[in-house]
């Protein structure tokens, strides 16, 4: 009901809760996998919540979608084929489609309700599904990748929810091995990688798995006020082949910005934010062994 404050507390962040004032609940149903909630907030626009965890708000989704997409795609010369794992809200697709070099995008989202709800309540994100280059696959990405030909993709973006539900297996080693197989030599992977304030053990585990599976591994992060601890991290990996220098983008934003007229201008990403994203605090460098 309007005015109710919605608390999201979760074993992923014990002892803390995050609340956003609810003006009006717009949608609340259980899908085959999770509870899907959409509400109008007082100050963050519409909000998408899955199993009580904020996935995005209209106000700050730009930071996450733009950074998780352009950190990898601006790090390689003219990416052509891209796979998005998860991302059923369409925001990452919107960002991928800014790159005129991209000719084919596959997206594998397990929960069709997320796609349908985004098309109805978040048209600014679901616009990503309208691009003719985009091919939607509704299903489990673990299965999808098992049937993917070797070296198919220049870039893979894993836009997952937290590993406490449908996304649990997306942080396990077998999945990373299939991701590496699906990338072409010199291809890049970018995974959502939680919070340096809350999850350094999980981050360390993911980085260790990636260091066994890829040629180079980097950690980057960005500010997202409505995520727990107010930030979110990304793990970027490149497969052996021409070495990828993630910190100095070779596919600069100006080129990216000049395309896809029908999509709104970038709100968060630029080359300075790209470089800054890889600067890590002292405690993280100590707690997480990065090459
Ligand atoms: N495309 C929507 C973002 C999904 N990713 C999230 C990152 C971490 C959050 N705790 C939950 C959602």
Coordinates of C-alpha atoms and ligand atoms in Angstrom, one line a residue:
X1 CA 0.0 0.0 0.0
X2 CA 1.3 3.5 -0.5
X3 CA 3.5 5.1 2.1
X4 CA 4.7 1.7 3.4
X5 CA 8.5 1.5 3.7
X6 CA 9.9 -1.7 2.0
X7 CA 12.8 -3.2 3.9
X8 CA 15.2 -5.5 2.0
X9 CA 17.3 -7.5 4.4
X10 CA 19.0 -10.7 3.3
X11 CA 21.7 -13.2 4.3
X12 CA 23.8 -11.6 1.7
X13 CA 24.0 -8.5 4.0
X14 CA 23.3 -9.7 7.5
X15 CA 22.5 -7.1 10.1
X16 CA 21.6 -4.3 7.7
X17 CA 18.5 -3.3 5.9
X18 CA 17.8 -0.8 3.1
X19 CA 14.5 0.9 2.7
X20 CA 12.9 3.0 -0.1
X21 CA 9.7 4.8 0.4
X22 CA 6.8 3.2 -1.6
X23 CA 4.4 5.5 -3.2
X24 CA 2.4 2.8 -5.1
X25 CA 2.9 -0.9 -5.7
X26 CA 2.4 -1.4 -9.5
X27 CA 3.0 -5.2 -9.8
X28 CA 3.6 -8.1 -7.5
X29 CA 3.5 -11.7 -8.7
X30 CA 5.5 -15.0 -8.2
X31 CA 7.2 -16.3 -11.3
X32 CA 8.4 -19.8 -11.7
X33 CA 11.7 -18.7 -10.0
X34 CA 11.2 -15.6 -7.8
X35 CA 8.8 -12.9 -6.5
X36 CA 8.7 -10.0 -9.0
X37 CA 7.8 -6.6 -7.5
X38 CA 7.5 -3.2 -9.2
X39 CA 6.7 0.0 -7.2
X40 CA 6.7 3.7 -7.7
X41 CA 9.2 5.2 -5.2
X42 CA 9.2 8.8 -3.8
X43 CA 12.6 9.8 -5.2
X44 CA 14.1 7.0 -7.3
X45 CA 11.4 6.5 -9.9
X46 CA 10.1 3.0 -10.5
X47 CA 11.9 0.2 -8.8
X48 CA 12.3 -3.5 -9.8
X49 CA 12.7 -5.9 -6.8
X50 CA 13.3 -9.7 -7.1
X51 CA 12.8 -11.8 -4.0
X52 CA 13.1 -8.6 -1.9
X53 CA 16.4 -7.5 -3.5
X54 CA 16.6 -4.2 -5.5
X55 CA 17.6 -5.0 -9.1
X56 CA 17.3 -1.5 -10.5
X57 CA 15.7 1.9 -10.1
X58 CA 15.0 4.4 -12.9
X59 CA 17.1 7.0 -11.2
X60 CA 20.4 5.0 -10.9
X61 CA 20.2 2.1 -13.3
X62 CA 22.4 4.1 -15.8
X63 CA 25.5 3.6 -13.6
X64 CA 25.2 -0.2 -13.5
X65 CA 24.0 -0.9 -17.0
X66 CA 26.5 1.5 -18.7
X67 CA 29.5 0.4 -16.7
X68 CA 28.9 -3.3 -16.9
X69 CA 28.5 -3.0 -20.7
X70 CA 31.1 -0.4 -21.7
X71 CA 34.0 -1.5 -19.4
X72 CA 34.3 -4.7 -21.6
X73 CA 33.0 -3.4 -24.9
X74 CA 35.2 -0.3 -24.9
X75 CA 38.3 -2.5 -24.1
X76 CA 38.4 -4.4 -27.4
X77 CA 38.6 -3.3 -31.0
X78 CA 35.1 -3.4 -32.7
X79 CA 33.2 -6.1 -30.8
X80 CA 30.8 -7.9 -33.2
X81 CA 29.1 -10.8 -31.3
X82 CA 28.0 -10.4 -27.7
X83 CA 26.2 -12.7 -25.2
X84 CA 24.2 -11.3 -22.3
X85 CA 23.5 -13.7 -19.5
X86 CA 20.6 -12.6 -17.4
X87 CA 19.8 -8.9 -18.0
X88 CA 16.1 -9.6 -18.6
X89 CA 15.2 -6.0 -17.9
X90 CA 16.8 -5.0 -21.2
X91 CA 19.1 -2.3 -19.8
X92 CA 22.4 -4.0 -20.8
X93 CA 21.0 -4.7 -24.3
X94 CA 20.2 -1.0 -24.7
X95 CA 23.9 -0.2 -23.9
X96 CA 25.3 -3.0 -26.1
X97 CA 23.3 -1.6 -29.1
X98 CA 25.1 1.7 -28.9
X99 CA 28.2 -0.1 -30.4
X100 CA 27.8 0.2 -34.2
X101 CA 30.4 -2.6 -34.6
X102 CA 28.0 -5.1 -32.9
X103 CA 26.2 -7.3 -35.5
X104 CA 24.7 -10.1 -33.3
X105 CA 23.5 -10.1 -29.7
X106 CA 22.3 -13.2 -27.8
X107 CA 20.5 -12.8 -24.5
X108 CA 19.7 -15.7 -22.2
X109 CA 17.3 -14.8 -19.4
X110 CA 15.8 -17.6 -17.3
X111 CA 12.7 -15.7 -16.1
X112 CA 10.2 -14.6 -18.8
X113 CA 8.2 -12.6 -16.2
X114 CA 11.1 -10.2 -15.7
X115 CA 11.2 -9.5 -19.5
X116 CA 7.4 -9.0 -19.7
X117 CA 7.3 -6.8 -16.6
X118 CA 10.2 -4.7 -17.9
X119 CA 8.5 -4.1 -21.2
X120 CA 5.4 -2.9 -19.4
X121 CA 6.9 -0.8 -16.6
X122 CA 10.5 0.1 -17.8
X123 CA 10.2 0.9 -21.5
X124 CA 13.5 3.0 -21.2
X125 CA 15.3 -0.3 -20.5
X126 CA 13.2 -2.8 -22.5
X127 CA 14.0 -0.6 -25.6
X128 CA 17.0 -2.9 -25.8
X129 CA 14.8 -5.8 -27.0
X130 CA 13.6 -3.9 -30.1
X131 CA 17.0 -3.8 -31.9
X132 CA 17.0 -6.3 -34.8
X133 CA 20.4 -7.5 -33.8
X134 CA 19.1 -8.9 -30.5
X135 CA 18.1 -12.6 -30.2
X136 CA 16.2 -13.6 -27.1
X137 CA 16.6 -17.1 -25.5
X138 CA 14.4 -17.7 -22.4
X139 CA 16.1 -20.5 -20.4
X140 CA 19.0 -21.5 -18.2
X141 CA 22.3 -20.0 -19.3
X142 CA 24.2 -23.1 -18.0
X143 CA 22.3 -25.2 -20.6
X144 CA 22.5 -22.5 -23.3
X145 CA 26.3 -22.3 -23.0
X146 CA 26.7 -26.1 -23.1
X147 CA 25.2 -25.9 -26.7
X148 CA 27.2 -22.8 -27.7
X149 CA 29.9 -23.3 -30.4
X150 CA 33.5 -22.7 -29.3
X151 CA 34.9 -19.1 -29.7
X152 CA 31.5 -17.7 -30.8
X153 CA 31.5 -14.4 -28.8
X154 CA 33.8 -11.3 -28.7
X155 CA 32.3 -10.4 -25.4
X156 CA 30.0 -11.9 -22.7
X157 CA 28.3 -9.9 -20.0
X158 CA 26.9 -11.7 -17.0
X159 CA 24.2 -9.4 -15.6
X160 CA 23.1 -11.7 -12.8
X161 CA 21.1 -11.3 -9.6
X162 CA 22.8 -12.3 -6.4
X163 CA 24.0 -15.9 -6.1
X164 CA 21.2 -16.8 -3.6
X165 CA 18.5 -18.0 -6.0
X166 CA 18.3 -18.7 -9.7
X167 CA 21.8 -17.2 -10.2
X168 CA 23.5 -19.5 -7.7
X169 CA 25.3 -21.6 -10.3
X170 CA 26.5 -18.5 -12.2
X171 CA 29.4 -18.0 -9.8
X172 CA 30.6 -21.7 -9.8
X173 CA 33.7 -22.8 -11.7
X174 CA 32.0 -25.1 -14.3
X175 CA 30.1 -22.1 -15.6
X176 CA 33.2 -20.0 -16.0
X177 CA 34.8 -22.8 -18.0
X178 CA 31.9 -22.8 -20.4
X179 CA 32.1 -19.0 -20.6
X180 CA 35.8 -19.2 -21.5
X181 CA 35.0 -21.8 -24.2
X182 CA 32.3 -19.6 -25.7
X183 CA 34.7 -16.6 -26.0
X184 CA 37.0 -16.1 -29.0
X185 CA 40.7 -15.7 -28.3
X186 CA 41.2 -12.2 -27.0
X187 CA 37.5 -12.1 -26.1
X188 CA 36.4 -10.4 -22.9
X189 CA 34.0 -11.4 -20.0
X190 CA 32.4 -9.0 -17.5
X191 CA 30.5 -10.4 -14.5
X192 CA 28.6 -8.6 -11.8
X193 CA 30.8 -9.1 -8.7
X194 CA 29.0 -7.8 -5.6
X195 CA 30.3 -5.4 -3.0
X196 CA 33.9 -4.8 -1.7
X197 CA 32.4 -3.7 1.6
X198 CA 30.2 -6.9 2.0
X199 CA 31.5 -9.8 0.0
X200 CA 35.3 -9.9 -0.2
X201 CA 35.3 -13.7 0.4
X202 CA 32.9 -14.2 -2.6
X203 CA 34.9 -11.8 -4.7
X204 CA 38.1 -13.7 -3.8
X205 CA 36.5 -17.0 -4.7
X206 CA 35.3 -15.6 -8.1
X207 CA 38.7 -14.1 -8.9
X208 CA 40.5 -17.3 -8.0
X209 CA 38.2 -19.3 -10.3
X210 CA 38.7 -16.7 -13.1
X211 CA 42.5 -16.7 -12.6
X212 CA 42.5 -20.5 -13.2
X213 CA 40.4 -20.0 -16.3
X214 CA 41.4 -16.8 -18.1
X215 CA 44.6 -15.0 -19.1
X216 CA 44.0 -11.8 -17.2
X217 CA 41.6 -10.8 -14.5
X218 CA 40.7 -7.3 -13.2
X219 CA 38.3 -5.9 -10.7
X220 CA 36.4 -2.7 -11.2
X221 CA 33.5 -1.0 -9.4
X222 CA 31.0 1.8 -9.5
X223 CA 28.6 3.8 -7.4
X224 CA 24.9 2.6 -7.3
X225 CA 23.2 4.3 -4.4
X226 CA 20.3 1.8 -4.2
X227 CA 22.5 -1.3 -4.0
X228 CA 23.6 -2.5 -0.6
X229 CA 26.7 -0.5 0.6
X230 CA 26.0 1.9 -2.3
X231 CA 28.3 0.3 -4.8
X232 CA 28.7 -2.7 -7.0
X233 CA 31.8 -4.5 -8.5
X234 CA 32.7 -6.1 -11.8
X235 CA 35.2 -8.8 -12.6
X236 CA 36.7 -8.4 -16.1
X237 CA 38.5 -11.3 -17.7
X238 CA 40.2 -11.7 -21.1
X239 CA 41.0 -15.0 -22.8
X240 CA 44.5 -15.6 -24.1
X241 CA 45.0 -13.9 -27.4
X242 CA 45.9 -10.3 -28.0
X243 CA 46.3 -8.9 -24.4
X244 CA 43.5 -6.6 -23.3
X245 CA 44.4 -3.5 -21.4
X246 CA 41.1 -2.9 -19.6
X247 CA 42.2 0.4 -18.0
X248 CA 42.9 2.3 -21.2
X249 CA 39.9 1.9 -23.4
X250 CA 40.9 1.4 -27.1
X251 CA 37.3 1.7 -28.3
X252 CA 36.6 5.2 -27.0
X253 CA 33.2 6.4 -25.8
X254 CA 33.1 9.1 -28.4
X255 CA 32.8 6.5 -31.2
X256 CA 30.2 4.6 -29.0
X257 CA 28.2 7.8 -28.4
X258 CA 27.9 8.7 -32.1
X259 CA 25.7 5.7 -32.9
X260 CA 22.2 4.4 -32.2
X261 CA 20.4 7.8 -32.4
X262 CA 17.2 6.4 -31.1
X263 CA 18.7 5.6 -27.7
X264 CA 19.0 8.3 -25.1
X265 CA 22.5 9.9 -24.4
X266 CA 24.8 8.2 -21.9
X267 CA 24.2 9.4 -18.3
X268 CA 27.1 7.9 -16.4
X269 CA 29.8 6.2 -18.4
X270 CA 32.7 8.2 -20.0
X271 CA 36.4 7.5 -20.5
X272 CA 37.4 9.1 -17.2
X273 CA 34.9 6.9 -15.2
X274 CA 36.2 3.9 -17.2
X275 CA 39.8 4.5 -16.0
X276 CA 38.7 5.4 -12.5
X277 CA 36.6 2.2 -12.1
X278 CA 39.8 0.1 -11.8
X279 CA 41.3 2.2 -8.9
X280 CA 40.9 -0.1 -5.8
X281 CA 41.2 0.8 -2.1
X282 CA 44.1 -0.5 0.0
X283 CA 42.0 -3.0 2.1
X284 CA 40.6 -4.6 -1.1
X285 CA 44.1 -5.0 -2.6
X286 CA 45.2 -6.7 0.6
X287 CA 42.2 -9.0 0.9
X288 CA 41.9 -9.9 -2.7
X289 CA 44.9 -11.2 -4.5
X290 CA 44.8 -9.6 -8.0
X291 CA 47.6 -10.3 -10.5
Ligands
LIG1 N1 20.1 -5.6 -14.6 C1 19.7 -5.4 -13.2 C2 20.8 -5.6 -12.3 C3 21.0 -6.9 -11.7 N2 22.1 -7.0 -10.9 C4 22.1 -6.8 -9.5 C5 23.4 -6.6 -8.9 C6 23.5 -6.9 -7.4 C7 22.3 -6.6 -6.6 N3 22.4 -7.0 -5.3 C8 21.1 -7.2 -7.3 C9 20.9 -7.0 -8.8

